[in-house]
PDB file of C-alpha atoms in Angstrom:
ATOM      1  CA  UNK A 182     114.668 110.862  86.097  1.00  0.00           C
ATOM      2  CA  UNK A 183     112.213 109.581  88.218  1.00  0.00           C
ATOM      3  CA  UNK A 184     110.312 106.377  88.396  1.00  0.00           C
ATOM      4  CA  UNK A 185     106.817 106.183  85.845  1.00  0.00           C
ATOM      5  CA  UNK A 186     106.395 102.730  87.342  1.00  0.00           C
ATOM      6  CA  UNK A 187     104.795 101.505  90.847  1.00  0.00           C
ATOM      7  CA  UNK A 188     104.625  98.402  92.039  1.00  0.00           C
ATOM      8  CA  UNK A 189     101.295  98.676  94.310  1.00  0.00           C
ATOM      9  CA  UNK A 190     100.845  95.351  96.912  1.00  0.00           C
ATOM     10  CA  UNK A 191      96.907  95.833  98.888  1.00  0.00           C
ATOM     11  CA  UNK A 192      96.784  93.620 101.863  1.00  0.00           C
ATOM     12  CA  UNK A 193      93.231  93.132 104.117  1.00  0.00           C
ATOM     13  CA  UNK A 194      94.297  94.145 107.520  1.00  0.00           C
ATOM     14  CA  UNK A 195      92.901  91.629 109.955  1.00  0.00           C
ATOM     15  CA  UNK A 196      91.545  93.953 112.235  1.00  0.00           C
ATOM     16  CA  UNK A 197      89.321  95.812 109.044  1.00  0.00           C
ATOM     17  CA  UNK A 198      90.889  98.369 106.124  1.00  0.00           C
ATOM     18  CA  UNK A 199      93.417  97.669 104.105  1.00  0.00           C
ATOM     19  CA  UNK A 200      97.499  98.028 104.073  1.00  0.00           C
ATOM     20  CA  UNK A 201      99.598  99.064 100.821  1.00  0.00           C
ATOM     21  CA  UNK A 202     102.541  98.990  99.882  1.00  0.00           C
ATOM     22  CA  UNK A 203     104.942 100.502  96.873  1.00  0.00           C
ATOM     23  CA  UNK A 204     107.743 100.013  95.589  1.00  0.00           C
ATOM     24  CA  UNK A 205     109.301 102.595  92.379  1.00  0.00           C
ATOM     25  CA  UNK A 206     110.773 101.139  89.570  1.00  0.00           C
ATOM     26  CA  UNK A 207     112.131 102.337  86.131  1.00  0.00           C
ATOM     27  CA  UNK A 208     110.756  99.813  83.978  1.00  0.00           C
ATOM     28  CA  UNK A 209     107.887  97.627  83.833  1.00  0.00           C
ATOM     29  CA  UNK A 210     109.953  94.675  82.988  1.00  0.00           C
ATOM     30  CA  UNK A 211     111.992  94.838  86.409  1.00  0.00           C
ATOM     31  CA  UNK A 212     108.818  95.587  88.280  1.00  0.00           C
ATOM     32  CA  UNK A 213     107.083  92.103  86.785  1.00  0.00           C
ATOM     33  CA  UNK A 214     110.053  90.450  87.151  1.00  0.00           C
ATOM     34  CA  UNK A 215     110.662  91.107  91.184  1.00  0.00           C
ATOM     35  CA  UNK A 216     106.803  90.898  91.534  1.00  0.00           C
ATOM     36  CA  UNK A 217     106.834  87.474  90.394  1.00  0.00           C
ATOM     37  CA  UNK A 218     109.224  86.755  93.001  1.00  0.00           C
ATOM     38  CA  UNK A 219     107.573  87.797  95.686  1.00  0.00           C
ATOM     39  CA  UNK A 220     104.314  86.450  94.022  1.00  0.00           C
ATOM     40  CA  UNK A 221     104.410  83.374  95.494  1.00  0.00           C
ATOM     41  CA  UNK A 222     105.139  84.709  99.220  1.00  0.00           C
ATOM     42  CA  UNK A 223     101.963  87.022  98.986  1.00  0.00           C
ATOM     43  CA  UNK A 224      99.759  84.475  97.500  1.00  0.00           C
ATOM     44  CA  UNK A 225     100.434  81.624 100.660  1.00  0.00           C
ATOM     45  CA  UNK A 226      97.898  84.513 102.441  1.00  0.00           C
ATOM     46  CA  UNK A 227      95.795  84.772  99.982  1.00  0.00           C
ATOM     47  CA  UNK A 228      92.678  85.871 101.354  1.00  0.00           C
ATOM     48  CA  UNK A 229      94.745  88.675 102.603  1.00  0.00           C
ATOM     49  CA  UNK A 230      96.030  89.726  99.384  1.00  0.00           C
ATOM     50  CA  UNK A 231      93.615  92.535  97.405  1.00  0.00           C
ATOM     51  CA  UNK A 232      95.571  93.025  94.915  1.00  0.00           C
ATOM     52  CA  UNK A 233      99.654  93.085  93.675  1.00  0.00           C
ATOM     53  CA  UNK A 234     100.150  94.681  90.095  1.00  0.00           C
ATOM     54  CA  UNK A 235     102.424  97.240  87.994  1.00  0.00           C
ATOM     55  CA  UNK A 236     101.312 100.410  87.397  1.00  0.00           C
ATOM     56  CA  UNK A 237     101.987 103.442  85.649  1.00  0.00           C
ATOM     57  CA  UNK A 238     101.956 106.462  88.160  1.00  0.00           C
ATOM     58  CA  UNK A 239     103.906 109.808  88.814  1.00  0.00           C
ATOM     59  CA  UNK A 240     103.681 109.013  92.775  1.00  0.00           C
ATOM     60  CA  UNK A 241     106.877 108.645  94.565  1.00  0.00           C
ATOM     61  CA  UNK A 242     106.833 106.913  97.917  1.00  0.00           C
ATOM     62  CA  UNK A 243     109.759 106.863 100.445  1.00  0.00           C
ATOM     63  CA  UNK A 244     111.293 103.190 100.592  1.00  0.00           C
ATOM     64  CA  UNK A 245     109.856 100.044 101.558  1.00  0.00           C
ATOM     65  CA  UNK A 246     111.021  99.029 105.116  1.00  0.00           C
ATOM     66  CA  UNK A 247     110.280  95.063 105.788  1.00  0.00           C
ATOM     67  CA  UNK A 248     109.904  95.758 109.372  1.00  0.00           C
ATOM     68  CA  UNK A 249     108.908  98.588 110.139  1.00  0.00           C
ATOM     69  CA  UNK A 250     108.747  99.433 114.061  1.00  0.00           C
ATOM     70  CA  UNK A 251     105.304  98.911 115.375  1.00  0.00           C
ATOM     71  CA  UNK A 252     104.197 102.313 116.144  1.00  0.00           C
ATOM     72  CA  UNK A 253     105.334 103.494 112.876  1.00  0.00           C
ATOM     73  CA  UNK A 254     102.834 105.940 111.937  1.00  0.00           C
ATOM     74  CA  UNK A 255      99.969 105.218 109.124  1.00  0.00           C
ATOM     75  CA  UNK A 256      99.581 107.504 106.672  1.00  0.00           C
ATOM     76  CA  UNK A 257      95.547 107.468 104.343  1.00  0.00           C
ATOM     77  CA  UNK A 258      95.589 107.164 101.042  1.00  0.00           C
ATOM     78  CA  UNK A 259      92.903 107.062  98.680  1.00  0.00           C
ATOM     79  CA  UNK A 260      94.222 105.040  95.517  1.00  0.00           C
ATOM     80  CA  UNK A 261      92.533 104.752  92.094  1.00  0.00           C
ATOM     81  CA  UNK A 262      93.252 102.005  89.452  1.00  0.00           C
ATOM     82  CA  UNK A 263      92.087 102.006  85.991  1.00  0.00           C
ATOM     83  CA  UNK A 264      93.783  99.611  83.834  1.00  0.00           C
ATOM     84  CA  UNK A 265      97.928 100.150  83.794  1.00  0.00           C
ATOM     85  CA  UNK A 266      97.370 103.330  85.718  1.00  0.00           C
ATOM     86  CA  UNK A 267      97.580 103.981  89.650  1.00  0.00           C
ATOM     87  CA  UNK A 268      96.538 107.650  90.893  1.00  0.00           C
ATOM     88  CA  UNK A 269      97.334 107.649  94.300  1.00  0.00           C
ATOM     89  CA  UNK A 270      96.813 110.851  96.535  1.00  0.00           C
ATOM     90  CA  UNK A 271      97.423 111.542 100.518  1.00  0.00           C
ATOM     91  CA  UNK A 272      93.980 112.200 102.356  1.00  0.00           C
ATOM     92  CA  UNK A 273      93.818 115.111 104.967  1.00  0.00           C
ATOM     93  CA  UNK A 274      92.243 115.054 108.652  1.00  0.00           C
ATOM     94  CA  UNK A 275      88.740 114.800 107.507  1.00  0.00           C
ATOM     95  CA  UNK A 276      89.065 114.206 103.844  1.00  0.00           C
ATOM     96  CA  UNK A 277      86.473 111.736 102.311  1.00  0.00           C
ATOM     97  CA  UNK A 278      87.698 108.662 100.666  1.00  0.00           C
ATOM     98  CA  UNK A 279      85.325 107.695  97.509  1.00  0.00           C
ATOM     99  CA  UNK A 280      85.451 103.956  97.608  1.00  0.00           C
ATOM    100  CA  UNK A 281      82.018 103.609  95.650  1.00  0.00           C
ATOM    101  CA  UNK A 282      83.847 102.409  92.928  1.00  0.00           C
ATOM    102  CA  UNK A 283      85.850  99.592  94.958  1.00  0.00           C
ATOM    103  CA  UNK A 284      84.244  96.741  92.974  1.00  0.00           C
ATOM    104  CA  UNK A 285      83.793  97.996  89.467  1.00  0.00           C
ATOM    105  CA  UNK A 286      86.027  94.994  88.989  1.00  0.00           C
ATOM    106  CA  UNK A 287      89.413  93.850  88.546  1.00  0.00           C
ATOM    107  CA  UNK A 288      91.094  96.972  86.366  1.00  0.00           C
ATOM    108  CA  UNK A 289      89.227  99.741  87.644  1.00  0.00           C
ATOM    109  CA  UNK A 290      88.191 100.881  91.356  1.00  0.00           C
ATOM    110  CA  UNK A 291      89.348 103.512  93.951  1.00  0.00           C
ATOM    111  CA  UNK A 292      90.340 102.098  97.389  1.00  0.00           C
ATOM    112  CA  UNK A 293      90.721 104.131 101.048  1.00  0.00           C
ATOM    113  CA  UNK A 294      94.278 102.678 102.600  1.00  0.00           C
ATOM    114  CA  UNK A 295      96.877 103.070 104.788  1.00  0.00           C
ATOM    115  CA  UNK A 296     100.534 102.529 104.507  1.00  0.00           C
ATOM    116  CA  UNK A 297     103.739 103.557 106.337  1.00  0.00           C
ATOM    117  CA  UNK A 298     105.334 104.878 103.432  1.00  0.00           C
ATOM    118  CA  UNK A 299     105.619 108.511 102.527  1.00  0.00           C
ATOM    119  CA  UNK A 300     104.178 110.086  99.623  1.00  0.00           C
ATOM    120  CA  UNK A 301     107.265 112.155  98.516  1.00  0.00           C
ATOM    121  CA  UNK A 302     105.678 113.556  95.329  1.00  0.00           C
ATOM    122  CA  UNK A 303     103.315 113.136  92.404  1.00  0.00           C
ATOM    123  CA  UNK A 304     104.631 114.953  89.616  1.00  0.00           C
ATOM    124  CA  UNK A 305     106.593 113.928  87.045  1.00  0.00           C
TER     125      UNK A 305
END
């Protein structure tokens, strides 16, 4: 059965965008509970940190690696919150990314990012 829950972490990149990162779960409870122990270690950078939350989602990323190597290569995604829900999809060579609605406020807006995780799948 997959994962219906992902943990979503959006980190300002010093050098401009921004860097996510996901992690599946099976329940909400364990993703609030290991979010609020990292919690603490995201917030010391806070003006880095966009946004850490549980979500519910049908996108299944590869696993989060720590360290990745530095020329590990970035993938685009455009990601869309709205409340408990994350939509999350993989942009093409030249596909648009609607940020418009990146400050409709805290529990809705669509973001452009990049991560070095794999978007395995998005059905259910």
């Amino acid at each position: 059965m997959p994962a219906n829950i992902l943990m979503v972490i959006l980190i300002a990149l010093p050098q401009g965008g921004v860097s996510a990162s996901f992690v599946n779960v099976d329940a909400l409870e364990e993703c609030e509970s290991r979010l609020g122990r990292i919690r603490p270690v995201l917030e010391q950078e806070s003006d880095t940190l966009l946004h850490a939350g549980c979500h519910l989602s049908t996108a299944q990323f590869s696993l989060f690696d720590h360290d990745p190597p530095v020329d590990a290569p970035r993938f685009p995604y455009e990601i869309t919150i709205k409340g408990a829900s994350a939509e999350v999809r993989r942009l093409a060579g030249g596909d648009d990314c609607d940020s418009s609605g990146a400050n409709r406020g805290e529990m809705a807006f669509a973001l452009c990012v990049t991560s070095t995780q794999e978007l395995i799948s998005t059905e259910q």
